Amino acid sequence: MGKVFASNPLSLNVPDPAFESWLRDSGYLEILDTATTTTTSATAVTTASTKETATATTITHSLLHYLYTFISLLTVNPFAKLTTDDFSANTPSWTREFIGALGSYSFPSSPHTLKLRVHENVKRYARNYASLFILFFACSLYQMPLALVGLISSLALWDFFKFCSDKWNWDRYPVIRQVLVRIAQCATLVVLMLLNVQMALFCALAISYIVMILHAAFRKLSPSKQPSRVR
């Protein structure tokens, strides 16, 4: 049998990175997420209907697929595409954009979809994640009063150093000022270590990272540009 459809000489072969970049600039990157999820769901339904006698095998295959996709989360660098411009943008709405509705979450259909979600959501909600880190750090300091005292003491130490520098004009003596800066740095480090400020910081970083990576992986890509309504 010959070819039913002739090749179209006007068709374009666009590389995936260039296509993703164009969708990102256009504000419709969620199309890739939606298309991949829909294709995977349709394939799963077809497979289940044609292989009714292999239900156990299908379930095992699905579990292994989900497990492999979830484990691939450990290999993703969430800060690969993060830039300083992402922190200077406006903070997305906490309820409408960051949290969203129940339908805004789903298990990623493939490691590629998971990587795409993590990179784009971290860029989009960078200011939200930074605010959560500050909140978790404040809660850690509240649970560890000594760490709070250590942080306040270190800030007071540097404020006293600045006051003395302005009063006696230590800028005229750069060598002496550099020596005093080193001494203040060592004193600050000792205070922070003795009062376990590093533990509060580590707890806040760990909790913030877990919340960020899980939210970015399960949060569907939403349109970054809302179409304007025509009256």
Tab-separated table of C-alpha atoms in Angstrom:
chain	number	residue	atom	x	y	z
A	1	MET	CA	0.000	0.000	0.000
A	2	GLY	CA	1.363	3.407	-0.950
A	3	LYS	CA	1.545	6.461	1.249
A	4	VAL	CA	-1.837	7.889	2.145
A	5	PHE	CA	-0.548	11.336	3.059
A	6	ALA	CA	2.162	13.106	1.152
A	7	SER	CA	4.860	14.921	3.112
A	8	ASN	CA	4.252	18.620	3.573
A	9	PRO	CA	7.290	20.672	2.470
A	10	LEU	CA	6.039	23.636	4.532
A	11	SER	CA	6.073	21.724	7.828
A	12	LEU	CA	8.599	22.898	10.409
A	13	ASN	CA	10.638	20.794	12.794
A	14	VAL	CA	11.022	22.958	15.900
A	15	PRO	CA	13.377	21.674	18.623
A	16	ASP	CA	11.773	21.015	22.003
A	17	PRO	CA	13.836	23.652	23.901
A	18	ALA	CA	12.915	26.315	21.350
A	19	PHE	CA	9.247	25.307	21.461
A	20	GLU	CA	9.234	25.405	25.288
A	21	SER	CA	10.929	28.799	25.202
A	22	TRP	CA	8.290	30.129	22.808
A	23	LEU	CA	5.463	28.775	24.997
A	24	ARG	CA	7.094	30.299	28.078
A	25	ASP	CA	7.399	33.719	26.442
A	26	SER	CA	3.812	33.491	25.198
A	27	GLY	CA	2.494	32.535	28.634
A	28	TYR	CA	1.089	29.147	27.577
A	29	LEU	CA	3.688	26.710	28.884
A	30	GLU	CA	0.966	24.774	30.713
A	31	ILE	CA	-0.061	23.315	27.327
A	32	LEU	CA	2.828	20.845	27.578
A	33	ASP	CA	1.733	19.778	31.053
A	34	THR	CA	-1.899	19.357	30.017
A	35	ALA	CA	-1.064	17.514	26.801
A	36	THR	CA	1.281	15.076	28.529
A	37	THR	CA	-1.170	14.349	31.327
A	38	THR	CA	-4.039	13.796	28.886
A	39	THR	CA	-1.971	11.454	26.705
A	40	THR	CA	-0.862	9.397	29.695
A	41	SER	CA	-4.425	9.102	31.010
A	42	ALA	CA	-5.762	8.003	27.637
A	43	THR	CA	-3.014	5.395	27.307
A	44	ALA	CA	-3.776	4.037	30.758
A	45	VAL	CA	-7.492	3.713	29.999
A	46	THR	CA	-6.831	1.950	26.679
A	47	THR	CA	-4.385	-0.453	28.269
A	48	ALA	CA	-6.795	-1.305	31.085
A	49	SER	CA	-9.664	-1.980	28.710
A	50	THR	CA	-7.688	-4.212	26.349
A	51	LYS	CA	-5.962	-6.209	29.074
A	52	GLU	CA	-8.664	-6.990	31.573
A	53	THR	CA	-6.958	-10.263	32.568
A	54	ALA	CA	-3.707	-8.524	33.469
A	55	THR	CA	-5.021	-6.184	36.150
A	56	ALA	CA	-2.314	-7.059	38.652
A	57	THR	CA	0.415	-6.485	36.085
A	58	THR	CA	-1.066	-3.142	35.109
A	59	ILE	CA	-1.283	-2.006	38.736
A	60	THR	CA	2.301	-3.082	39.375
A	61	HIS	CA	3.477	-1.286	36.269
A	62	SER	CA	1.622	1.871	37.311
A	63	LEU	CA	3.082	1.761	40.817
A	64	LEU	CA	6.592	1.314	39.449
A	65	HIS	CA	6.035	4.178	37.036
A	66	TYR	CA	4.833	6.484	39.816
A	67	LEU	CA	7.714	5.367	42.040
A	68	TYR	CA	10.257	6.014	39.299
A	69	THR	CA	8.758	9.444	38.613
A	70	PHE	CA	8.805	10.345	42.314
A	71	ILE	CA	12.401	9.132	42.764
A	72	SER	CA	13.473	11.256	39.797
A	73	LEU	CA	12.526	14.226	41.962
A	74	LEU	CA	15.797	13.662	43.827
A	75	THR	CA	17.794	14.323	40.659
A	76	VAL	CA	16.110	17.620	39.775
A	77	ASN	CA	17.857	20.886	40.568
A	78	PRO	CA	14.957	23.248	41.379
A	79	PHE	CA	17.165	26.335	41.101
A	80	ALA	CA	18.535	25.575	37.617
A	81	LYS	CA	16.479	28.284	35.886
A	82	LEU	CA	16.034	30.639	38.845
A	83	THR	CA	17.346	34.181	38.355
A	84	THR	CA	17.464	37.335	40.452
A	85	ASP	CA	14.742	38.852	38.272
A	86	ASP	CA	12.293	36.270	39.625
A	87	PHE	CA	12.586	37.824	43.100
A	88	SER	CA	11.993	41.347	41.794
A	89	ALA	CA	8.665	40.449	40.167
A	90	ASN	CA	5.295	40.827	41.859
A	91	THR	CA	4.316	38.209	44.420
A	92	PRO	CA	1.645	35.860	43.007
A	93	SER	CA	-1.636	35.678	44.869
A	94	TRP	CA	-1.452	33.174	47.733
A	95	THR	CA	-5.007	31.860	47.404
A	96	ARG	CA	-5.795	32.150	43.692
A	97	GLU	CA	-2.382	31.348	42.153
A	98	PHE	CA	-0.041	29.770	44.715
A	99	ILE	CA	-2.515	27.457	46.467
A	100	GLY	CA	-5.210	27.286	43.807
A	101	ALA	CA	-8.131	24.860	43.732
A	102	LEU	CA	-8.086	21.109	44.295
A	103	GLY	CA	-7.969	20.542	40.549
A	104	SER	CA	-4.714	22.468	40.365
A	105	TYR	CA	-2.757	19.474	41.686
A	106	SER	CA	-1.960	16.147	40.084
A	107	PHE	CA	0.800	13.567	40.058
A	108	PRO	CA	3.306	14.327	37.273
A	109	SER	CA	2.847	11.927	34.377
A	110	SER	CA	6.567	11.536	33.617
A	111	PRO	CA	9.998	12.642	34.881
A	112	HIS	CA	10.091	15.230	32.089
A	113	THR	CA	6.789	16.722	33.239
A	114	LEU	CA	8.009	16.710	36.834
A	115	LYS	CA	11.212	18.530	35.862
A	116	LEU	CA	9.245	21.043	33.803
A	117	ARG	CA	6.841	21.745	36.666
A	118	VAL	CA	9.596	22.155	39.254
A	119	HIS	CA	11.658	24.567	37.159
A	120	GLU	CA	8.730	26.727	36.101
A	121	ASN	CA	6.906	26.774	39.433
A	122	VAL	CA	10.069	27.667	41.347
A	123	LYS	CA	10.604	30.587	38.973
A	124	ARG	CA	6.982	31.690	39.169
A	125	TYR	CA	6.517	31.349	42.952
A	126	ALA	CA	10.039	32.304	44.073
A	127	ARG	CA	8.802	35.156	46.273
A	128	ASN	CA	6.167	32.902	47.864
A	129	TYR	CA	8.766	30.277	48.744
A	130	ALA	CA	11.069	32.969	50.161
A	131	SER	CA	8.219	34.238	52.348
A	132	LEU	CA	7.577	30.701	53.579
A	133	PHE	CA	11.245	30.340	54.509
A	134	ILE	CA	11.092	33.530	56.573
A	135	LEU	CA	7.937	32.246	58.278
A	136	PHE	CA	9.503	28.855	59.059
A	137	PHE	CA	12.673	30.530	60.327
A	138	ALA	CA	10.635	32.766	62.624
A	139	CYS	CA	8.765	29.712	63.932
A	140	SER	CA	12.086	27.918	64.528
A	141	LEU	CA	13.403	30.884	66.501
A	142	TYR	CA	10.169	30.930	68.515
A	143	GLN	CA	10.650	27.260	69.396
A	144	MET	CA	14.343	27.858	70.238
A	145	PRO	CA	14.583	30.982	72.436
A	146	LEU	CA	18.366	30.695	72.809
A	147	ALA	CA	18.754	30.868	69.045
A	148	LEU	CA	16.622	33.999	69.005
A	149	VAL	CA	18.825	35.529	71.704
A	150	GLY	CA	21.919	34.614	69.690
A	151	LEU	CA	20.563	36.198	66.532
A	152	ILE	CA	19.602	39.402	68.339
A	153	SER	CA	23.005	39.484	70.071
A	154	SER	CA	24.876	39.171	66.778
A	155	LEU	CA	22.796	41.956	65.227
A	156	ALA	CA	23.437	44.146	68.270
A	157	LEU	CA	27.147	43.417	68.027
A	158	TRP	CA	27.332	44.618	64.430
A	159	ASP	CA	25.207	47.641	65.209
A	160	PHE	CA	27.617	48.544	68.023
A	161	PHE	CA	30.553	48.043	65.631
A	162	LYS	CA	28.974	50.419	63.096
A	163	PHE	CA	28.318	52.981	65.826
A	164	CYS	CA	31.941	52.889	66.968
A	165	SER	CA	33.193	53.052	63.377
A	166	ASP	CA	31.157	56.182	62.690
A	167	LYS	CA	32.078	57.809	65.987
A	168	TRP	CA	35.851	57.316	65.801
A	169	ASN	CA	36.056	57.343	62.000
A	170	TRP	CA	37.793	53.997	61.590
A	171	ASP	CA	37.752	54.422	57.818
A	172	ARG	CA	40.922	56.489	58.152
A	173	TYR	CA	42.690	53.408	59.525
A	174	PRO	CA	41.873	50.597	57.074
A	175	VAL	CA	44.252	48.081	58.665
A	176	ILE	CA	42.818	48.540	62.134
A	177	ARG	CA	39.282	48.471	60.762
A	178	GLN	CA	39.961	45.224	58.890
A	179	VAL	CA	41.356	43.608	62.058
A	180	LEU	CA	38.306	44.699	64.061
A	181	VAL	CA	35.993	43.361	61.344
A	182	ARG	CA	37.676	39.939	61.562
A	183	ILE	CA	37.371	39.973	65.352
A	184	ALA	CA	33.666	40.874	65.096
A	185	GLN	CA	33.119	38.085	62.572
A	186	CYS	CA	34.749	35.522	64.871
A	187	ALA	CA	32.720	36.761	67.847
A	188	THR	CA	29.515	36.539	65.796
A	189	LEU	CA	30.339	32.998	64.702
A	190	VAL	CA	31.000	31.919	68.293
A	191	VAL	CA	27.730	33.428	69.509
A	192	LEU	CA	25.721	31.798	66.708
A	193	MET	CA	27.315	28.398	67.273
A	194	LEU	CA	26.957	28.432	71.055
A	195	LEU	CA	23.283	29.439	70.952
A	196	ASN	CA	22.327	26.970	68.145
A	197	VAL	CA	21.239	29.530	65.587
A	198	GLN	CA	22.547	27.188	62.892
A	199	MET	CA	20.056	24.525	64.001
A	200	ALA	CA	17.142	26.921	63.628
A	201	LEU	CA	18.432	27.927	60.195
A	202	PHE	CA	18.902	24.295	59.150
A	203	CYS	CA	15.384	23.340	60.274
A	204	ALA	CA	13.880	26.274	58.387
A	205	LEU	CA	15.865	25.446	55.245
A	206	ALA	CA	14.936	21.753	55.369
A	207	ILE	CA	11.211	22.343	55.873
A	208	SER	CA	11.134	25.113	53.265
A	209	TYR	CA	12.908	22.940	50.700
A	210	ILE	CA	10.555	19.986	51.242
A	211	VAL	CA	7.471	22.200	50.955
A	212	MET	CA	8.866	23.939	47.873
A	213	ILE	CA	9.871	20.785	45.991
A	214	LEU	CA	6.575	18.983	46.709
A	215	HIS	CA	4.424	21.981	45.851
A	216	ALA	CA	6.371	22.665	42.643
A	217	ALA	CA	6.154	19.012	41.569
A	218	PHE	CA	2.425	18.477	42.172
A	219	ARG	CA	1.194	21.968	41.258
A	220	LYS	CA	-0.015	22.038	37.666
A	221	LEU	CA	1.323	24.739	35.398
A	222	SER	CA	-1.234	27.516	35.233
A	223	PRO	CA	-1.391	30.219	32.549
A	224	SER	CA	1.001	33.032	33.418
A	225	LYS	CA	-0.888	35.425	31.151
A	226	GLN	CA	-4.623	35.668	31.467
A	227	PRO	CA	-6.376	36.414	28.166
A	228	SER	CA	-8.143	39.745	28.107
A	229	ARG	CA	-11.922	39.700	27.881
A	230	VAL	CA	-13.466	41.281	24.862
A	231	ARG	CA	-16.535	43.358	25.673
